[in-house]
Coordinates of C-alpha atoms and ligand atoms in Angstrom, one line a residue:
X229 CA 110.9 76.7 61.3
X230 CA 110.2 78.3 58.0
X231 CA 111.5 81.7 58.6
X232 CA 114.4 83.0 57.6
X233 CA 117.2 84.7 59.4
X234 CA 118.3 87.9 59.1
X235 CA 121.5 88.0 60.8
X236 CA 123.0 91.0 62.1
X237 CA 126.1 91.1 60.1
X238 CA 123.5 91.2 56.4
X239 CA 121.4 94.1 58.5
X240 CA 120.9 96.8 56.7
X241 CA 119.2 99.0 59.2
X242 CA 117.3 102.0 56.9
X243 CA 116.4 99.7 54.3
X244 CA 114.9 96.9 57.0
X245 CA 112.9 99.6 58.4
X246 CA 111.8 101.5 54.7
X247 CA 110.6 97.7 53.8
X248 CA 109.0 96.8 57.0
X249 CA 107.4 100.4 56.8
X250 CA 105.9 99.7 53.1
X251 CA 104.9 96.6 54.5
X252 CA 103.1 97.5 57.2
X253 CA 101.4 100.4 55.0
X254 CA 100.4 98.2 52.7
X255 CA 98.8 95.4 54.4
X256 CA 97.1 97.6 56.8
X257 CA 95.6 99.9 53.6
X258 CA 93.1 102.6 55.2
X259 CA 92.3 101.2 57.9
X260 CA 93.0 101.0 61.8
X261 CA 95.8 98.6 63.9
X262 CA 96.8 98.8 67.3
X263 CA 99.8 97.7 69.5
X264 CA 100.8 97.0 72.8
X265 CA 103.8 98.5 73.9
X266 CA 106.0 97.7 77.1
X267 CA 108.8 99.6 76.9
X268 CA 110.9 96.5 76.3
X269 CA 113.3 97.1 72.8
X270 CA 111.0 95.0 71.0
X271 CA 107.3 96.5 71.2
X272 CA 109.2 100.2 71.7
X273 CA 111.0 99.5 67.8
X274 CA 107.4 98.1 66.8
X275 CA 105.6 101.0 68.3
X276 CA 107.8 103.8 66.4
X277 CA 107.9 101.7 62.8
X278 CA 103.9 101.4 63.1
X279 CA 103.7 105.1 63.9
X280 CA 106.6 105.7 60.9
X281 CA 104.2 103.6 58.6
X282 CA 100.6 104.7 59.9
X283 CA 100.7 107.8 61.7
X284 CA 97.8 108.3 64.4
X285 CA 95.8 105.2 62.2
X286 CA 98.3 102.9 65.1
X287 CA 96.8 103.1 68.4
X288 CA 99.2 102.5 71.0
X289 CA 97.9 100.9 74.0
X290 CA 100.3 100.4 77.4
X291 CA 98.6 97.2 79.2
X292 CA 98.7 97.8 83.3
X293 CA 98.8 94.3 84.2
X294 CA 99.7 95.0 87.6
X295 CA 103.0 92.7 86.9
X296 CA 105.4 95.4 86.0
X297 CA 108.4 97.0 87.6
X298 CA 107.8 100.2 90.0
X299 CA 106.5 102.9 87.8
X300 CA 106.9 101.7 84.8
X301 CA 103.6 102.3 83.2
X302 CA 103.8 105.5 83.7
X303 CA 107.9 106.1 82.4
X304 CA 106.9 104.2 79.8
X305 CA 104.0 106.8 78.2
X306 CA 106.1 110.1 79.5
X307 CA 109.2 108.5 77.3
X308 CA 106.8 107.9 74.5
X309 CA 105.0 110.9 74.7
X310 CA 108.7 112.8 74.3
X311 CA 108.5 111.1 70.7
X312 CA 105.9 112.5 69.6
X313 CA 103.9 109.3 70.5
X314 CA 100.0 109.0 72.4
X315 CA 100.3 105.9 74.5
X316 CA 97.0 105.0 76.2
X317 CA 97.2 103.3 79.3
X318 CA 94.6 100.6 80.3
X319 CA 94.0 99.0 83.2
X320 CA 93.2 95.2 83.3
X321 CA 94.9 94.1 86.8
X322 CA 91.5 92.6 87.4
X323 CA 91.9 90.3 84.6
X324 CA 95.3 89.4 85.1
X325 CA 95.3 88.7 88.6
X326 CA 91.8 86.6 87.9
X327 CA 93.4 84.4 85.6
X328 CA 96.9 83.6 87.3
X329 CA 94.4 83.1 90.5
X330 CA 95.3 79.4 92.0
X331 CA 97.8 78.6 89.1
X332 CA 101.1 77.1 90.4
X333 CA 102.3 75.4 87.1
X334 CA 105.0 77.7 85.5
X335 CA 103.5 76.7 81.3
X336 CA 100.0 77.0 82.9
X337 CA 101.1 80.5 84.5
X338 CA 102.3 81.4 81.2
X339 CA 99.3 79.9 79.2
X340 CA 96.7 82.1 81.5
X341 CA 98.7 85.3 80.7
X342 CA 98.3 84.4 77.0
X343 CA 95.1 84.2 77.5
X344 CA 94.4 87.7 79.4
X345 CA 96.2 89.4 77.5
X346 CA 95.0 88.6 73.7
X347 CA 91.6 87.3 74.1
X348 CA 90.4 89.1 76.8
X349 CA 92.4 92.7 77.0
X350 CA 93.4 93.2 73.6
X351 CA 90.4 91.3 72.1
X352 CA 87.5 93.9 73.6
X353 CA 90.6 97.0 73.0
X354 CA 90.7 95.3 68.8
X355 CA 86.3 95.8 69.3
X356 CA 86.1 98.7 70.5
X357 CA 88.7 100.5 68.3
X358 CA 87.1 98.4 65.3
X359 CA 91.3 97.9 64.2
X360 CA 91.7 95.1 62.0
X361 CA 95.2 94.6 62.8
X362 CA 97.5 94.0 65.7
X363 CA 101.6 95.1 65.2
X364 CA 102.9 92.7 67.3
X365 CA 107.0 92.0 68.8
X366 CA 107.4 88.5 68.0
X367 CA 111.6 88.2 67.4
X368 CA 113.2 84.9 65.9
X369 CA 114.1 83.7 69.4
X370 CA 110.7 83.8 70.8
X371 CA 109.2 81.5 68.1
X372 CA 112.8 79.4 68.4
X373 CA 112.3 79.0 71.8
X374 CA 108.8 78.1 71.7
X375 CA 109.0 75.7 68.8
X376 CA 111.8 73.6 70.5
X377 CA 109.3 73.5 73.5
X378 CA 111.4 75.4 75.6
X379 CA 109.6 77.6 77.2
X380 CA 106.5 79.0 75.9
X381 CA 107.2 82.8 75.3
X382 CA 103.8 84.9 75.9
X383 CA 103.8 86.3 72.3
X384 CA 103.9 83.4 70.6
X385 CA 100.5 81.8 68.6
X386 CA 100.4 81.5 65.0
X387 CA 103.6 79.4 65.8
X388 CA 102.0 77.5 68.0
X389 CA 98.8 77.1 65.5
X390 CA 96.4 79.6 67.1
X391 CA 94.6 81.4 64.4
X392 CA 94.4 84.7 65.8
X393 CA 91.5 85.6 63.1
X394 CA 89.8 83.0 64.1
X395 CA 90.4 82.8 67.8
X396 CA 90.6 86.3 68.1
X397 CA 88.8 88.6 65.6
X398 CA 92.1 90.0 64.3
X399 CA 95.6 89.5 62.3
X400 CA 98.3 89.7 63.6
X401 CA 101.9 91.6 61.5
X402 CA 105.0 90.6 63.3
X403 CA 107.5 93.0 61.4
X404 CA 110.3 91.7 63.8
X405 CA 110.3 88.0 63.6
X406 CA 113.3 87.4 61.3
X407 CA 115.3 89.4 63.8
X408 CA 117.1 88.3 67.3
X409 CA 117.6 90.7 69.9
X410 CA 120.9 92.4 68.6
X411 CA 119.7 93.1 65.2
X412 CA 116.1 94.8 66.8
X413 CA 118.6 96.9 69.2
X414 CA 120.6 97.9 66.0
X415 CA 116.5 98.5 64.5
X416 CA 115.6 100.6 67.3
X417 CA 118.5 103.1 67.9
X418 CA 118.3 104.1 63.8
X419 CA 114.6 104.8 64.5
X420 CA 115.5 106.8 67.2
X421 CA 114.9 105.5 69.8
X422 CA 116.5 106.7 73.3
X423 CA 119.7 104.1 74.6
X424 CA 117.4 103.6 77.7
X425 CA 115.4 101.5 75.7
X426 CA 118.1 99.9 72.4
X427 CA 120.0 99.0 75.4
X428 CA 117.7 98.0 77.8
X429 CA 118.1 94.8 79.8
X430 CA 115.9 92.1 79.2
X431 CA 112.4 91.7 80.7
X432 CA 110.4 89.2 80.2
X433 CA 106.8 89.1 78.7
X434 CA 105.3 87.7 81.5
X435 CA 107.1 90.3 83.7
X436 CA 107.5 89.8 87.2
X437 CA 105.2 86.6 87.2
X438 CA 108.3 85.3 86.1
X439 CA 110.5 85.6 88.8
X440 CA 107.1 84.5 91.4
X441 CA 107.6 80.8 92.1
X442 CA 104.3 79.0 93.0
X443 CA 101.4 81.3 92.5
X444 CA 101.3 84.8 92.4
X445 CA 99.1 87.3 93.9
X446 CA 98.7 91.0 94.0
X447 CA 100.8 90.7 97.8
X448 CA 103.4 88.6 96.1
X449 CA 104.3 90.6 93.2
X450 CA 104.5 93.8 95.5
X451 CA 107.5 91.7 97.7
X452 CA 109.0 91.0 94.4
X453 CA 108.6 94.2 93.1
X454 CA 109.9 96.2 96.1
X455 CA 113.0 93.6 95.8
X456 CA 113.3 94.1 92.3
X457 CA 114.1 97.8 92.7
X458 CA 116.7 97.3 95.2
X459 CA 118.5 94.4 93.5
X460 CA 118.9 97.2 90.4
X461 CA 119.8 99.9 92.1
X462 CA 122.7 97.8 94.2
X463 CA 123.7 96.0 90.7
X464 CA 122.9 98.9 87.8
X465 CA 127.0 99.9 88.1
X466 CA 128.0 96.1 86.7
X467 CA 128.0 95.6 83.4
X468 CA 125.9 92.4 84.0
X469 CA 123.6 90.9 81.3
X470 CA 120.9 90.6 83.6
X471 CA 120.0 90.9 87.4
X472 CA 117.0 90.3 89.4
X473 CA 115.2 88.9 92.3
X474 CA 112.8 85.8 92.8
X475 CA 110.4 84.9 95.1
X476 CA 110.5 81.5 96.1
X477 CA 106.9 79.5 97.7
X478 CA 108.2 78.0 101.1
X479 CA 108.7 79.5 103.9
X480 CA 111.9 79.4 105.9
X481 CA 112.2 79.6 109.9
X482 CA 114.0 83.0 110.5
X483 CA 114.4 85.3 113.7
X484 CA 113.3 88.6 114.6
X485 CA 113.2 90.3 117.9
X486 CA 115.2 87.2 119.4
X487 CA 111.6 85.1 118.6
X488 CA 111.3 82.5 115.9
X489 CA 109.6 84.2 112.5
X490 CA 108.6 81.9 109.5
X491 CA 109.5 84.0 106.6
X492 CA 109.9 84.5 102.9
X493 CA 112.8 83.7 101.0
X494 CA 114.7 85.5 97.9
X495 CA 116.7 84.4 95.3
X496 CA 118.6 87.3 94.1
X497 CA 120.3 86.0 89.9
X498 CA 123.0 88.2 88.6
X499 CA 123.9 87.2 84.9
X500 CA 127.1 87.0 82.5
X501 CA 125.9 85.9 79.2
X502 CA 126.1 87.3 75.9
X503 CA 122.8 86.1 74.0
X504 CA 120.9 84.8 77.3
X505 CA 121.0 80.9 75.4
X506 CA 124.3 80.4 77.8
X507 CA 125.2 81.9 81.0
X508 CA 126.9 82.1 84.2
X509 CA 126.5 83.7 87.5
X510 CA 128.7 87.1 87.7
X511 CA 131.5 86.9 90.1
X512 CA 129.7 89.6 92.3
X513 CA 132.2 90.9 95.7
X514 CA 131.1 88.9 98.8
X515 CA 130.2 93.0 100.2
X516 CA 127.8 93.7 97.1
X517 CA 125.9 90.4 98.3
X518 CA 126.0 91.1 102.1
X519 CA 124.3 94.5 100.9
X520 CA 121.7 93.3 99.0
X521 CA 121.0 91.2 101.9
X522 CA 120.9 93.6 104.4
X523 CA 119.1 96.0 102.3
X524 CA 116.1 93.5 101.3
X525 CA 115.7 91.7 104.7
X526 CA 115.5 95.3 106.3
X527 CA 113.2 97.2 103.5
X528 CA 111.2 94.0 101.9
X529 CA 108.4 92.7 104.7
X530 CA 108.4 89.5 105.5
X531 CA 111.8 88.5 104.3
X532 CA 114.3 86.8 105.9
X533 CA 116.6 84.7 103.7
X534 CA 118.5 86.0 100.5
X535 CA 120.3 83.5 98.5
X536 CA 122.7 84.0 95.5
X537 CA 122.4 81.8 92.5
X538 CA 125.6 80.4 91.5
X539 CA 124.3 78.1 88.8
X540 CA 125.3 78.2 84.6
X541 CA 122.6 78.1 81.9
X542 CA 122.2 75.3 81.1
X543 CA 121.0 73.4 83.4
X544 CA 119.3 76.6 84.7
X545 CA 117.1 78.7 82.4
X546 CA 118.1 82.7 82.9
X547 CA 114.3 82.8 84.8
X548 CA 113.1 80.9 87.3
X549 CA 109.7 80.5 85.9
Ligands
LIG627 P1 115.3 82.0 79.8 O1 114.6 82.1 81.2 O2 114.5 81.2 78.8 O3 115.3 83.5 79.3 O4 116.7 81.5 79.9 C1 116.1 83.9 78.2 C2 115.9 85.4 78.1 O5 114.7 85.8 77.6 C3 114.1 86.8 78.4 N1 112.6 86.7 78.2 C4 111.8 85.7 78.6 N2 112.0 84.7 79.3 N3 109.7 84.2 79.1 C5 110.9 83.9 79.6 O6 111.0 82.9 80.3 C6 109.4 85.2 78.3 O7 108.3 85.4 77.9 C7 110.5 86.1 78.1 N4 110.6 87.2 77.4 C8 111.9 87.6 77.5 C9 114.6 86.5 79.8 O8 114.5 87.6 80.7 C10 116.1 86.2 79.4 O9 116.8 87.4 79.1

């Protein structure tokens, strides 16, 4: 991998973001860029140094994919907009739903929200704004990750050697991508940015189809999604690196009404890690567990077996997907 480092400790902060500000300025001259933001700390520091470097010549473009958390489109732009920042929200569940549509294959699942999202979202959004650039949240892990052959992170493709011109119709500047995650969070709190979002737990680029095992539908994220807010509500007092639920394919012989009801199962993860490369499961109490179960076999339809994982990365991934 040919680019460098910087760590944390050689992080200087204001001058990272005066450079990467020139930098973007320059390369970008008159003209127009765009970037998708998600609210995660990586787009969100993008988002404000684009807007530092370009003012109102960065569009900023919130992509309703359908596979988010409960209202999180909408916090998202209302957070933003507190900033001083216009984020534009556009609607393409159709496409992603249409192109995770019989996919069971976790890289193909990945591959086909690639594909949504740059060549057929933000490739007509790059048209139709006539932006020559894209400001993009690529960090050191993602293309780490990738390269190794890992897992394929969504944001990765000149790594991978897509030539976004080419492919596309636009370049790509990835201001981040000598950064890992605690350098960007140190990035985004001296730009201002709220602690909501420099010290926001990890979400995954492909969002929720991440924690869908087998393929996902419109039906299945909504169980996953209702789970999801009840797994952070019961688990947002721990100090846990990461916690979320997962819908697994089978279905499991349960009860209801003393008759026999084949039903969905969830895998709830709760995890201890510093860096997400390692973890292991948090020690939860036996009564926060009993809880959650109670909670999502009542409140989540359909449901009627929770499991905990108890597994260490490695051999497990922090994901399921
Ligand atoms: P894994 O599952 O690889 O996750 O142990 C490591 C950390 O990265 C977050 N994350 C992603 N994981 N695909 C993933 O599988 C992605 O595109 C992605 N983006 C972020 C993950 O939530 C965990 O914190």
């Amino acid at each position: 991998m040919e680019i460098k480092e910087i760590k944390l400790e050689e992080l200087d902060s204001e001058k990272f973001i005066e450079a990467k500000t020139k930098e973007i300025g320059s390369t970008v001259g008159d003209g127009l860029a765009i970037n998708a933001l998600s609210g995660g700390v990586d787009s969100s520091t993008v988002t404000m140094l684009g807007h530092k470097a370009l003012g109102d010549r960065l569009k900023t473009y919130f992509i309703e994919n359908g596979l988010m958390r409960e209202g999180e489109p909408q916090r998202v732009v209302s957070l933003f907009e507190k900033l001083g920042v216009r984020v534009e929200i556009v609607d393409a569940r159709k496409n992603f739903f249409e192109a995770l549509k019989d996919l069971t294959d976790p890289e193909e699942k990945r591959e086909a929200i690639t594909r949504a999202f740059y060549r057929d979202v933000f490739s007509r959004i790059v048209k139709e704004s006539g932006a020559k650039h894209l400001l993009h949240g690529t960090i050191y892990t993602d293309v780490e990750e990738t390269v190794a052959g890992i897992k394929r992170q969504h944001n990765i493709l000149a790594q991978l050697g897509i030539d976004t011109q080419k492919e596309y119709g636009y370049g790509v500047l990835e201001p981040l991508v000598e950064l890992r995650k605690p350098a960007v969070r140190r990035v985004a709190k001296a730009l201002g940015l709220p602690e909501e979002i420099y010290n926001r737990m990890p979400f995954p680029g492909p969002a929720l189809v991440a924690r869908v095992i087998g393929e996902v539908t419109p039906e299945r994220i909504e169980t996953v999604r209702k789970t999801t807010k009840i797994v952070e509500e019961e688990l947002s007092n721990t100090v846990a690196f990461q916690y979320f639920a997962i819908l697994h394919p089978d279905k499991v012989t349960g009860m209801r009404d003393g008759k026999r009801d084949y039903g969905l199962q969830i895998e709830v993860r709760c995890w201890d890690s510093k860096d997400a490369v390692t973890g292991s499961p948090t020690e939860l109490p036996y009564e926060t567990l009993s809880r959650l179960a109670e909670r999502i076999t009542s409140e989540v339809p359909g449901v009627v077996s929770v499991t905990y994982n108890i597994t260490k990365k490695p051999p497990s991934t922090i994901e399921a997907v």
